[in-house]
Coordinates of C-alpha atoms in Angstrom, one line a residue:
M1 CA 4.4 7.5 11.5
D2 CA 2.6 4.4 12.9
V3 CA 5.5 1.9 14.4
E4 CA 5.4 -1.0 15.7
I5 CA 8.5 -3.3 16.9
V6 CA 7.2 -6.8 15.5
G7 CA 10.5 -8.9 16.4
K8 CA 13.8 -8.7 19.2
F9 CA 17.0 -10.8 19.0
L10 CA 19.8 -11.3 21.2
S11 CA 23.4 -10.1 19.9
T12 CA 26.3 -11.4 21.2
L13 CA 28.8 -8.6 20.7
P14 CA 30.7 -7.1 22.8
E15 CA 30.1 -4.2 23.5
D16 CA 33.6 -3.0 23.7
D17 CA 33.3 -3.9 20.2
D18 CA 36.0 -2.3 18.2
H19 CA 35.6 -3.6 14.1
P20 CA 34.8 -1.0 12.2
Y21 CA 32.2 -3.7 10.1
R22 CA 30.5 -4.3 13.0
T23 CA 30.4 -0.4 14.3
G24 CA 29.5 3.2 13.5
P25 CA 27.7 3.0 9.9
W26 CA 28.4 -0.6 9.7
R27 CA 26.3 -1.1 13.5
P28 CA 24.2 -4.1 13.0
Q29 CA 20.5 -4.1 14.3
T30 CA 18.7 -6.1 16.5
T31 CA 15.5 -5.2 16.1
E32 CA 12.6 -6.0 13.2
W33 CA 10.4 -2.8 12.2
R34 CA 6.9 -2.2 11.2
A35 CA 6.5 1.4 10.1
D36 CA 3.5 2.5 8.7
D37 CA 2.4 6.5 6.6
L38 CA 6.9 7.4 6.8
I39 CA 7.1 11.0 7.5
A40 CA 8.8 13.4 4.5
V41 CA 10.8 15.5 6.3
Q42 CA 11.5 17.3 3.0
G43 CA 10.3 17.3 0.1
E44 CA 6.7 15.7 -1.1
I45 CA 6.1 11.7 -1.4
P46 CA 5.3 11.6 -5.6
A47 CA 2.0 10.3 -6.0
D48 CA 3.7 8.6 -9.6
L49 CA 6.3 6.5 -7.6
D50 CA 4.8 2.7 -7.6
G51 CA 6.6 -0.2 -6.5
I52 CA 9.2 -1.5 -4.0
Y53 CA 12.7 -0.2 -2.9
L54 CA 14.9 -4.0 -1.5
R55 CA 18.1 -3.9 0.0
N56 CA 20.1 -6.6 1.2
T57 CA 22.1 -6.5 4.3
E58 CA 25.3 -7.8 5.9
N59 CA 24.3 -7.4 9.8
P60 CA 25.8 -10.6 12.6
L61 CA 24.3 -10.9 15.7
H62 CA 27.4 -12.9 17.2
P63 CA 31.2 -12.5 16.9
A64 CA 33.1 -14.7 14.7
L65 CA 34.8 -17.7 15.2
K66 CA 38.3 -16.1 14.7
F67 CA 38.1 -13.0 12.4
Y68 CA 34.5 -10.9 11.1
H69 CA 34.9 -10.4 7.7
P70 CA 32.3 -7.5 6.6
F71 CA 30.3 -10.3 4.3
D72 CA 29.7 -12.7 6.9
G73 CA 26.7 -10.9 8.2
D74 CA 23.3 -12.6 7.9
G75 CA 21.1 -12.0 5.7
M76 CA 18.5 -8.8 6.4
L77 CA 15.7 -7.0 4.2
H78 CA 14.9 -4.0 3.8
I79 CA 12.0 -2.7 1.8
V80 CA 10.6 0.5 1.9
G81 CA 7.0 0.7 -0.3
F82 CA 5.3 3.2 -2.7
R83 CA 2.1 3.7 -3.9
D84 CA -0.4 7.3 -4.2
G85 CA 2.2 9.0 -2.0
K86 CA 2.5 7.0 0.9
A87 CA 5.7 5.0 1.9
F88 CA 5.9 2.2 4.5
Y89 CA 8.7 0.2 5.9
R90 CA 9.8 -3.1 6.9
N91 CA 13.1 -4.7 8.3
R92 CA 13.5 -8.6 8.4
F93 CA 16.1 -11.6 8.8
V94 CA 15.9 -13.4 6.0
R95 CA 15.8 -17.0 8.6
T96 CA 18.3 -19.3 6.5
D97 CA 19.3 -22.7 8.2
G98 CA 21.7 -20.6 9.5
F99 CA 20.3 -18.0 11.0
E100 CA 17.8 -20.5 12.6
A101 CA 20.5 -22.7 13.9
E102 CA 23.1 -19.8 15.0
Q103 CA 20.1 -18.6 17.1
E104 CA 19.3 -21.9 18.5
A105 CA 23.1 -22.0 19.7
G106 CA 24.1 -18.4 20.9
G107 CA 27.0 -18.0 19.0
S108 CA 28.6 -18.8 15.8
L109 CA 28.6 -22.3 14.3
W110 CA 30.2 -21.3 11.1
P111 CA 33.8 -20.3 9.5
G112 CA 33.3 -17.2 7.5
L113 CA 35.5 -15.5 4.7
A114 CA 38.3 -14.2 6.1
E115 CA 38.8 -17.6 9.0
P116 CA 40.0 -21.0 8.3
L117 CA 37.7 -23.6 7.9
N118 CA 38.5 -25.7 11.2
V119 CA 37.3 -23.3 13.7
A120 CA 33.8 -24.7 12.3
Q121 CA 31.9 -25.9 15.1
V122 CA 28.8 -28.0 13.1
D123 CA 28.5 -30.3 9.8
Y124 CA 27.0 -28.6 7.1
G125 CA 25.9 -31.5 5.7
W126 CA 27.6 -31.7 2.0
G127 CA 30.5 -33.5 4.1
A128 CA 32.0 -31.9 7.4
R129 CA 33.7 -28.5 8.3
T130 CA 33.7 -28.2 4.4
L131 CA 31.3 -25.1 3.5
M132 CA 30.4 -21.2 4.9
K133 CA 27.1 -20.7 6.4
D134 CA 25.2 -19.8 3.4
A135 CA 23.9 -15.6 4.7
S136 CA 21.4 -15.2 1.8
S137 CA 22.7 -11.6 2.5
T138 CA 24.6 -10.4 -1.0
D139 CA 21.7 -10.3 -3.0
V140 CA 17.9 -9.8 -3.6
V141 CA 15.9 -9.9 -6.8
V142 CA 12.4 -10.0 -7.6
H143 CA 11.1 -13.1 -10.0
R144 CA 7.2 -14.2 -10.8
G145 CA 6.2 -11.8 -7.8
N146 CA 9.0 -13.4 -5.0
A147 CA 11.9 -11.5 -3.7
L148 CA 15.0 -14.1 -3.8
T149 CA 17.7 -13.2 -1.8
S150 CA 21.1 -14.9 -2.5
F151 CA 24.7 -15.1 -1.2
Y152 CA 27.8 -14.4 -2.9
Q153 CA 29.8 -18.0 -2.3
C154 CA 26.9 -20.1 -3.7
G155 CA 23.7 -21.1 -1.6
D156 CA 20.0 -21.9 -1.6
L157 CA 18.0 -18.9 -3.2
Y158 CA 15.2 -17.6 -0.2
R159 CA 11.6 -16.6 -0.9
V160 CA 11.0 -13.6 0.7
D161 CA 7.5 -11.8 0.7
P162 CA 8.6 -8.3 -0.8
Y163 CA 5.9 -6.7 1.4
S164 CA 5.5 -8.1 4.9
G165 CA 9.8 -9.3 4.5
Q166 CA 8.3 -12.7 6.0
T167 CA 10.5 -15.9 4.8
H168 CA 8.9 -18.2 2.9
G169 CA 11.3 -20.9 2.3
K170 CA 13.5 -22.3 0.1
E171 CA 12.7 -21.7 -3.8
T172 CA 13.0 -25.0 -5.2
F173 CA 12.1 -24.4 -9.1
N174 CA 9.5 -26.6 -8.9
G175 CA 11.6 -29.5 -7.8
S176 CA 14.8 -29.1 -9.7
F177 CA 16.6 -27.0 -8.3
P178 CA 20.6 -27.2 -9.0
T179 CA 21.7 -29.2 -5.2
P180 CA 24.0 -29.2 -4.2
W181 CA 25.2 -26.0 -6.4
G182 CA 23.2 -24.1 -5.9
V183 CA 22.8 -20.7 -6.9
S184 CA 25.0 -17.4 -6.6
A185 CA 24.1 -13.8 -6.1
H186 CA 23.1 -12.2 -9.1
P187 CA 21.1 -13.7 -10.8
K188 CA 19.3 -11.1 -14.1
V189 CA 15.9 -11.4 -14.3
D190 CA 14.4 -10.8 -17.9
D191 CA 11.5 -8.4 -17.0
R192 CA 10.9 -8.4 -21.3
T193 CA 10.9 -12.7 -21.3
G194 CA 10.2 -13.4 -17.3
E195 CA 13.4 -15.4 -17.1
M196 CA 15.5 -15.3 -14.6
L197 CA 19.1 -16.7 -15.9
F198 CA 22.1 -17.6 -13.2
F199 CA 25.3 -19.5 -12.3
N200 CA 27.0 -21.1 -10.0
Y201 CA 30.6 -22.0 -9.1
S202 CA 32.3 -24.9 -7.3
K203 CA 35.7 -25.6 -6.5
Q204 CA 35.1 -29.5 -7.8
A205 CA 35.1 -30.2 -11.8
P206 CA 32.5 -28.9 -13.4
Y207 CA 33.3 -25.6 -12.2
L208 CA 30.4 -23.3 -13.5
H209 CA 27.2 -23.5 -14.6
Y210 CA 24.5 -21.4 -16.3
G211 CA 20.8 -21.9 -16.0
V212 CA 17.8 -20.2 -17.2
V213 CA 14.9 -20.6 -14.8
N214 CA 11.2 -19.7 -17.5
A215 CA 8.5 -17.5 -16.0
A216 CA 6.7 -20.6 -15.1
G217 CA 9.3 -20.9 -12.3
D218 CA 11.0 -24.2 -13.9
L219 CA 14.8 -24.7 -14.7
A220 CA 14.4 -25.1 -18.7
H221 CA 18.1 -25.2 -19.3
Y222 CA 21.1 -25.6 -17.3
V223 CA 24.8 -26.2 -18.9
D224 CA 28.2 -26.8 -17.7
V225 CA 30.9 -23.7 -19.0
P226 CA 35.0 -25.5 -18.7
L227 CA 37.1 -23.6 -16.9
P228 CA 40.0 -24.7 -16.2
G229 CA 40.2 -25.2 -12.3
P230 CA 38.5 -23.2 -9.8
R231 CA 36.9 -19.7 -9.8
L232 CA 35.7 -16.8 -8.2
P233 CA 33.3 -14.8 -10.6
H234 CA 31.0 -12.4 -8.9
D235 CA 28.0 -11.1 -11.5
M236 CA 27.1 -12.1 -15.3
A237 CA 25.8 -10.2 -18.2
F238 CA 22.6 -11.1 -20.6
T239 CA 21.8 -9.1 -23.9
R240 CA 18.4 -10.1 -25.6
N241 CA 19.9 -12.9 -26.9
Y242 CA 22.7 -14.2 -24.9
A243 CA 24.4 -14.5 -21.7
I244 CA 28.3 -13.6 -20.8
L245 CA 30.0 -15.1 -18.2
N246 CA 33.2 -14.8 -17.0
D247 CA 36.6 -16.2 -15.9
F248 CA 39.1 -13.3 -14.3
P249 CA 42.9 -14.2 -12.9
I250 CA 41.8 -13.7 -9.3
F251 CA 41.0 -17.2 -7.6
W252 CA 42.2 -19.0 -5.1
D253 CA 46.2 -20.2 -5.2
P254 CA 46.2 -23.8 -6.5
E255 CA 48.8 -25.2 -3.8
L256 CA 47.3 -23.3 -0.8
L257 CA 43.7 -24.5 -1.6
E258 CA 44.8 -28.3 -1.7
R259 CA 45.8 -27.3 2.0
G260 CA 42.6 -26.1 2.8
L261 CA 43.2 -22.5 2.3
H262 CA 41.3 -20.2 0.8
L263 CA 43.5 -16.8 -0.3
P264 CA 43.0 -15.6 -3.4
R265 CA 45.8 -14.4 -5.5
Y266 CA 45.6 -12.1 -8.9
H267 CA 47.6 -13.7 -11.5
R268 CA 48.9 -10.6 -13.4
D269 CA 50.0 -12.2 -16.8
M270 CA 46.5 -14.4 -17.6
P271 CA 43.9 -12.3 -19.5
S272 CA 40.1 -11.7 -18.8
R273 CA 38.3 -14.1 -20.2
F274 CA 34.6 -13.9 -21.5
A275 CA 32.5 -16.6 -22.1
V276 CA 29.4 -16.0 -24.3
I277 CA 26.2 -18.6 -25.1
P278 CA 23.0 -18.5 -26.7
R279 CA 20.7 -18.1 -24.0
L280 CA 18.9 -21.7 -24.6
G281 CA 22.7 -22.7 -26.0
T282 CA 24.5 -26.0 -25.4
T283 CA 28.0 -26.3 -24.2
A284 CA 29.6 -26.4 -27.5
Q285 CA 28.7 -23.6 -28.4
I286 CA 30.1 -20.8 -26.0
Q287 CA 32.2 -18.5 -27.7
W288 CA 35.3 -17.9 -25.2
F289 CA 37.0 -13.9 -25.9
E290 CA 40.1 -12.9 -24.3
A291 CA 40.6 -9.4 -22.5
D292 CA 43.2 -7.3 -20.4
P293 CA 43.8 -8.9 -16.7
T294 CA 41.6 -7.1 -14.4
Y295 CA 38.3 -8.2 -11.9
V296 CA 34.9 -7.0 -12.6
L297 CA 32.6 -7.0 -9.6
H298 CA 29.8 -5.8 -11.4
F299 CA 28.4 -5.1 -14.7
T300 CA 25.9 -2.4 -15.4
N301 CA 24.4 -3.8 -19.0
A302 CA 24.9 -5.5 -22.4
Y303 CA 23.0 -5.4 -25.7
E304 CA 23.9 -6.8 -29.3
D305 CA 25.4 -3.8 -32.0
G306 CA 25.8 -5.9 -35.4
D307 CA 28.2 -8.7 -34.7
E308 CA 29.4 -7.4 -31.9
I309 CA 28.3 -7.4 -27.7
V310 CA 28.7 -4.9 -25.7
L311 CA 29.3 -5.3 -22.2
D312 CA 29.7 -2.4 -19.6
G313 CA 30.9 -3.5 -16.2
F314 CA 33.3 -1.3 -14.2
Y315 CA 37.3 -2.2 -14.4
Q316 CA 39.2 -2.7 -11.5
G317 CA 42.5 -1.4 -13.0
D318 CA 44.8 -2.3 -9.2
P319 CA 42.2 -6.1 -8.2
D320 CA 45.7 -6.0 -5.3
P321 CA 46.1 -3.1 -3.8
A322 CA 49.5 -2.7 -2.3
D323 CA 49.9 -2.8 1.8
D324 CA 49.7 1.3 2.9
P325 CA 52.0 0.8 6.3
T326 CA 50.3 4.4 5.6
G327 CA 46.6 3.2 6.4
T328 CA 45.0 2.0 9.8
K329 CA 45.3 -1.4 10.2
W330 CA 41.6 -1.9 9.3
Q331 CA 42.1 0.4 6.1
R332 CA 45.1 -2.1 5.4
T333 CA 43.2 -5.6 5.7
F334 CA 40.7 -4.6 4.4
R335 CA 42.1 -2.5 1.1
F336 CA 40.5 -4.8 -1.5
L337 CA 36.7 -3.2 -0.1
A338 CA 37.9 0.6 -0.7
L339 CA 36.9 1.5 -4.3
D340 CA 39.8 4.0 -5.2
R341 CA 42.1 1.2 -3.6
M342 CA 41.1 -0.8 -6.4
Q343 CA 40.3 1.8 -8.7
T344 CA 37.2 0.6 -9.8
R345 CA 36.0 2.4 -13.3
L346 CA 33.3 2.2 -15.9
H347 CA 34.1 0.1 -18.9
R348 CA 33.6 -1.1 -21.6
W349 CA 34.1 -4.4 -23.9
R350 CA 32.9 -5.2 -27.2
L351 CA 32.9 -9.2 -28.2
N352 CA 33.0 -9.7 -32.0
L353 CA 31.3 -12.8 -33.1
K354 CA 32.0 -13.4 -35.9
T355 CA 35.5 -12.1 -36.1
G356 CA 36.3 -13.6 -32.1
A357 CA 38.0 -10.5 -31.8
C358 CA 37.7 -8.5 -28.5
T359 CA 38.4 -4.4 -27.7
E360 CA 38.2 -2.1 -24.8
E361 CA 38.0 1.2 -23.5
P362 CA 37.4 2.8 -21.0
L363 CA 34.5 5.2 -20.4
S364 CA 35.1 7.1 -16.9
D365 CA 37.6 8.4 -15.7
T366 CA 35.7 8.5 -11.9
I367 CA 35.9 6.2 -9.3
S368 CA 32.2 4.7 -8.7
E369 CA 30.7 1.0 -8.8
F370 CA 27.5 -0.8 -8.7
G371 CA 25.7 0.4 -11.0
M372 CA 22.1 0.1 -12.0
I373 CA 20.0 1.2 -15.0
N374 CA 16.5 1.3 -16.1
A375 CA 15.4 -2.3 -15.7
A376 CA 13.5 -1.7 -19.1
H377 CA 17.0 -1.6 -21.1
S378 CA 18.4 -4.9 -19.5
G379 CA 20.3 -6.7 -22.3
E380 CA 18.8 -3.0 -24.3
P381 CA 20.9 -0.3 -25.7
Y382 CA 20.7 2.2 -22.6
R383 CA 22.2 5.3 -21.8
Y384 CA 22.1 5.9 -18.1
A385 CA 24.1 4.0 -15.1
Y386 CA 23.9 5.4 -11.8
A387 CA 26.2 4.2 -9.7
A388 CA 27.6 5.1 -6.3
T389 CA 30.7 6.5 -5.7
G390 CA 33.1 5.3 -2.2
K391 CA 34.5 7.1 0.8
P392 CA 38.2 6.9 0.6
G393 CA 40.1 4.2 1.9
W394 CA 36.6 1.9 3.2
F395 CA 33.4 0.2 2.1
L396 CA 30.7 3.1 2.0
F397 CA 29.1 4.7 -0.7
D398 CA 29.0 8.9 -0.6
G399 CA 27.5 9.8 -2.9
L400 CA 26.0 9.5 -6.9
V401 CA 26.8 9.9 -10.3
R402 CA 25.1 9.1 -13.1
H403 CA 26.9 8.4 -16.1
D404 CA 25.2 8.6 -19.8
V405 CA 27.7 6.5 -21.1
Q406 CA 26.7 7.8 -25.2
T407 CA 28.5 11.2 -24.2
G408 CA 30.4 10.6 -22.2
N409 CA 28.7 13.2 -19.5
E410 CA 28.4 12.7 -15.8
E411 CA 26.2 14.2 -12.8
R412 CA 27.7 13.2 -9.3
I413 CA 25.9 14.2 -6.0
S414 CA 27.3 13.9 -2.3
F415 CA 25.8 12.6 0.6
G416 CA 27.3 14.7 3.0
D417 CA 30.5 14.1 5.7
G418 CA 29.0 11.3 7.6
V419 CA 26.0 10.5 5.4
Y420 CA 26.8 6.6 3.9
G421 CA 24.6 5.2 1.2
S422 CA 23.4 1.6 -0.7
E423 CA 23.5 1.2 -3.8
T424 CA 20.6 2.9 -6.0
A425 CA 17.8 1.5 -7.4
M426 CA 16.3 3.6 -11.3
A427 CA 12.7 3.0 -10.6
P428 CA 10.5 4.5 -13.9
R429 CA 7.6 7.2 -13.3
V430 CA 4.0 5.3 -13.7
G431 CA 3.2 6.1 -17.4
S432 CA 7.0 7.0 -18.3
S433 CA 8.4 6.3 -22.0
A434 CA 12.6 8.3 -21.7
E435 CA 14.8 5.5 -20.4
D436 CA 15.7 8.7 -17.2
D437 CA 11.9 9.3 -16.9
G438 CA 11.6 8.2 -13.2
Y439 CA 13.3 8.2 -9.8
L440 CA 16.6 7.3 -8.3
V441 CA 15.8 5.8 -5.0
T442 CA 18.0 4.9 -1.9
L443 CA 17.9 4.4 1.9
T444 CA 21.0 6.6 3.7
T445 CA 23.0 6.0 7.4
D446 CA 23.3 9.2 8.9
M447 CA 26.3 9.5 10.9
N448 CA 25.4 13.1 12.5
D449 CA 22.1 12.8 13.0
D450 CA 22.3 8.7 14.2
A451 CA 19.4 8.5 11.6
S452 CA 18.7 7.2 8.5
Y453 CA 16.4 8.2 5.6
C454 CA 14.9 6.7 2.4
L455 CA 16.2 9.2 -0.3
V456 CA 14.3 9.9 -3.9
F457 CA 15.5 11.6 -6.6
D458 CA 14.5 12.3 -9.9
A459 CA 16.9 10.3 -11.7
A460 CA 17.0 12.9 -14.8
R461 CA 18.0 15.7 -12.3
I462 CA 20.5 14.5 -9.3
A463 CA 22.2 17.4 -9.0
D464 CA 19.1 19.0 -7.3
G465 CA 18.8 16.8 -4.4
P466 CA 16.5 14.8 -3.3
V467 CA 12.8 15.4 -3.7
C468 CA 11.7 13.4 -1.1
K469 CA 13.4 12.3 2.5
L470 CA 11.5 9.9 4.3
Q471 CA 13.0 9.0 8.3
L472 CA 13.2 5.4 9.2
P473 CA 12.4 4.2 12.4
E474 CA 16.1 3.8 13.3
R475 CA 19.7 3.9 12.1
I476 CA 20.1 1.1 9.5
S477 CA 23.5 -0.6 9.1
S478 CA 25.0 0.1 5.8
G479 CA 24.8 -2.0 2.9
T480 CA 25.3 -2.7 -0.7
H481 CA 22.8 -4.3 -3.2
S482 CA 19.0 -3.4 -3.9
T483 CA 16.3 -4.1 -6.4
W484 CA 13.2 -2.2 -7.1
V485 CA 9.7 -4.0 -8.4
A486 CA 7.4 -1.8 -9.4
G487 CA 3.7 -2.0 -8.3
S488 CA 1.9 -3.2 -11.1
E489 CA 4.4 -6.4 -11.6
L490 CA 3.8 -7.2 -7.7
R491 CA 0.0 -7.3 -8.1
R492 CA -0.2 -8.5 -10.9
W493 CA 1.2 -11.7 -9.0
R494 CA -0.6 -11.2 -6.4
E495 CA -4.5 -10.5 -6.7
T496 CA -5.4 -10.7 -3.1
D497 CA -2.3 -10.7 -0.8
D498 CA -2.9 -9.1 3.2
A499 CA 0.6 -7.9 3.8
A500 CA 0.1 -5.4 0.6
A501 CA -3.7 -4.5 1.5
A502 CA -2.9 -3.3 5.0
V503 CA -0.4 -0.3 3.6
G504 CA -2.3 0.5 0.9
L505 CA -1.0 -0.9 -2.0

């Protein structure tokens, strides 16, 4: 393995830190690496695996102003690229405005998710002391050859080179970016049309927007989605002809919000609602559907079936888990992050566009979340979803489950004690035709070896274990959202690229 340190940053976190989401598997990194010719410590890199896996991570360098939440850390992108039986690795901080400002200041300037806004040390530009730092640390997608990182509380999209990890400023949509509302995490790229669908939300009316960026990078569509007040949507879905947004009964307490306090509450007597809008439809064309109260962090897919839209996602059986006095103080504080406490299970809703009826059913009894599919089947009928299982009581992924949504069959694998994975992307084999003909790619944090690895599984036989295991230069922090982009797609957007040529891609 050819390894080079390309960046080193000073951390001001305390040496005796005991925060579980800044230590152990969540220990932040301060080093940026370039590693070529990754070594397979198990198996061989498949010669028909061609593309790049990208994963975003919250990675703090400074103590919180008052109380750190694991969603507060700066964005760090991890990149593993494959071609012709070779692989490379890069990791880079996303150079957001907030990251640069705090580097210059030598400490935190903005409040985090669990902190009052009045502790802010800086004005952010949209009104004094009103916003969190846009860390661009939640999600990553690839559109038009560029990786775009995003933040769950809405903000800018940062353009990152998917080969080198270098930040190339903010996405502008050719001058039509929806400032000041920004874009939320989880925009959806439709490989069939080249479009990117997105939403944003706000504490001021209009509380929700939906937009479409076309294949040329222009903001082609942008409309209001009427809501009765501020909401906290986290994901969306789409079909060939429609987009699906949501209004779930977890949102900031209105009375506390008037006093500047951001405390979400679960309103058990309110229904879940889904908004269905034609892909380029108007506000007047939105059709609303009511369902059982819950909260859904992530959807796996949606598609059309006659008059119905089939929508699959992870239903929370207990969106507001009670405090458990038997747990540690940290488990009690962060019980809203543990999959077993929220009881997240794969679920299906059917939205009948003709009758207006909504029916729903569970698809699995297995606790899982962060599901990924073969992106070629996004918005279309599909069969397989690959999801993470969680360590009880903690925000850590301890294994994989392959859901067959047609038969209900499941195949599971554990990473083993002390080993934690990432959101696992599906990488179709070059020339594949079957939905599951390909590989699963994930990154692990192995506390036993004090190391990290990239694992590659056969998507059709995950129980066989990894077909190859590649060692990374350093044990990386645990993290969540990821994406896969085919090498052929990237090369279509860049005929000449020094970073690509340097690693043989």
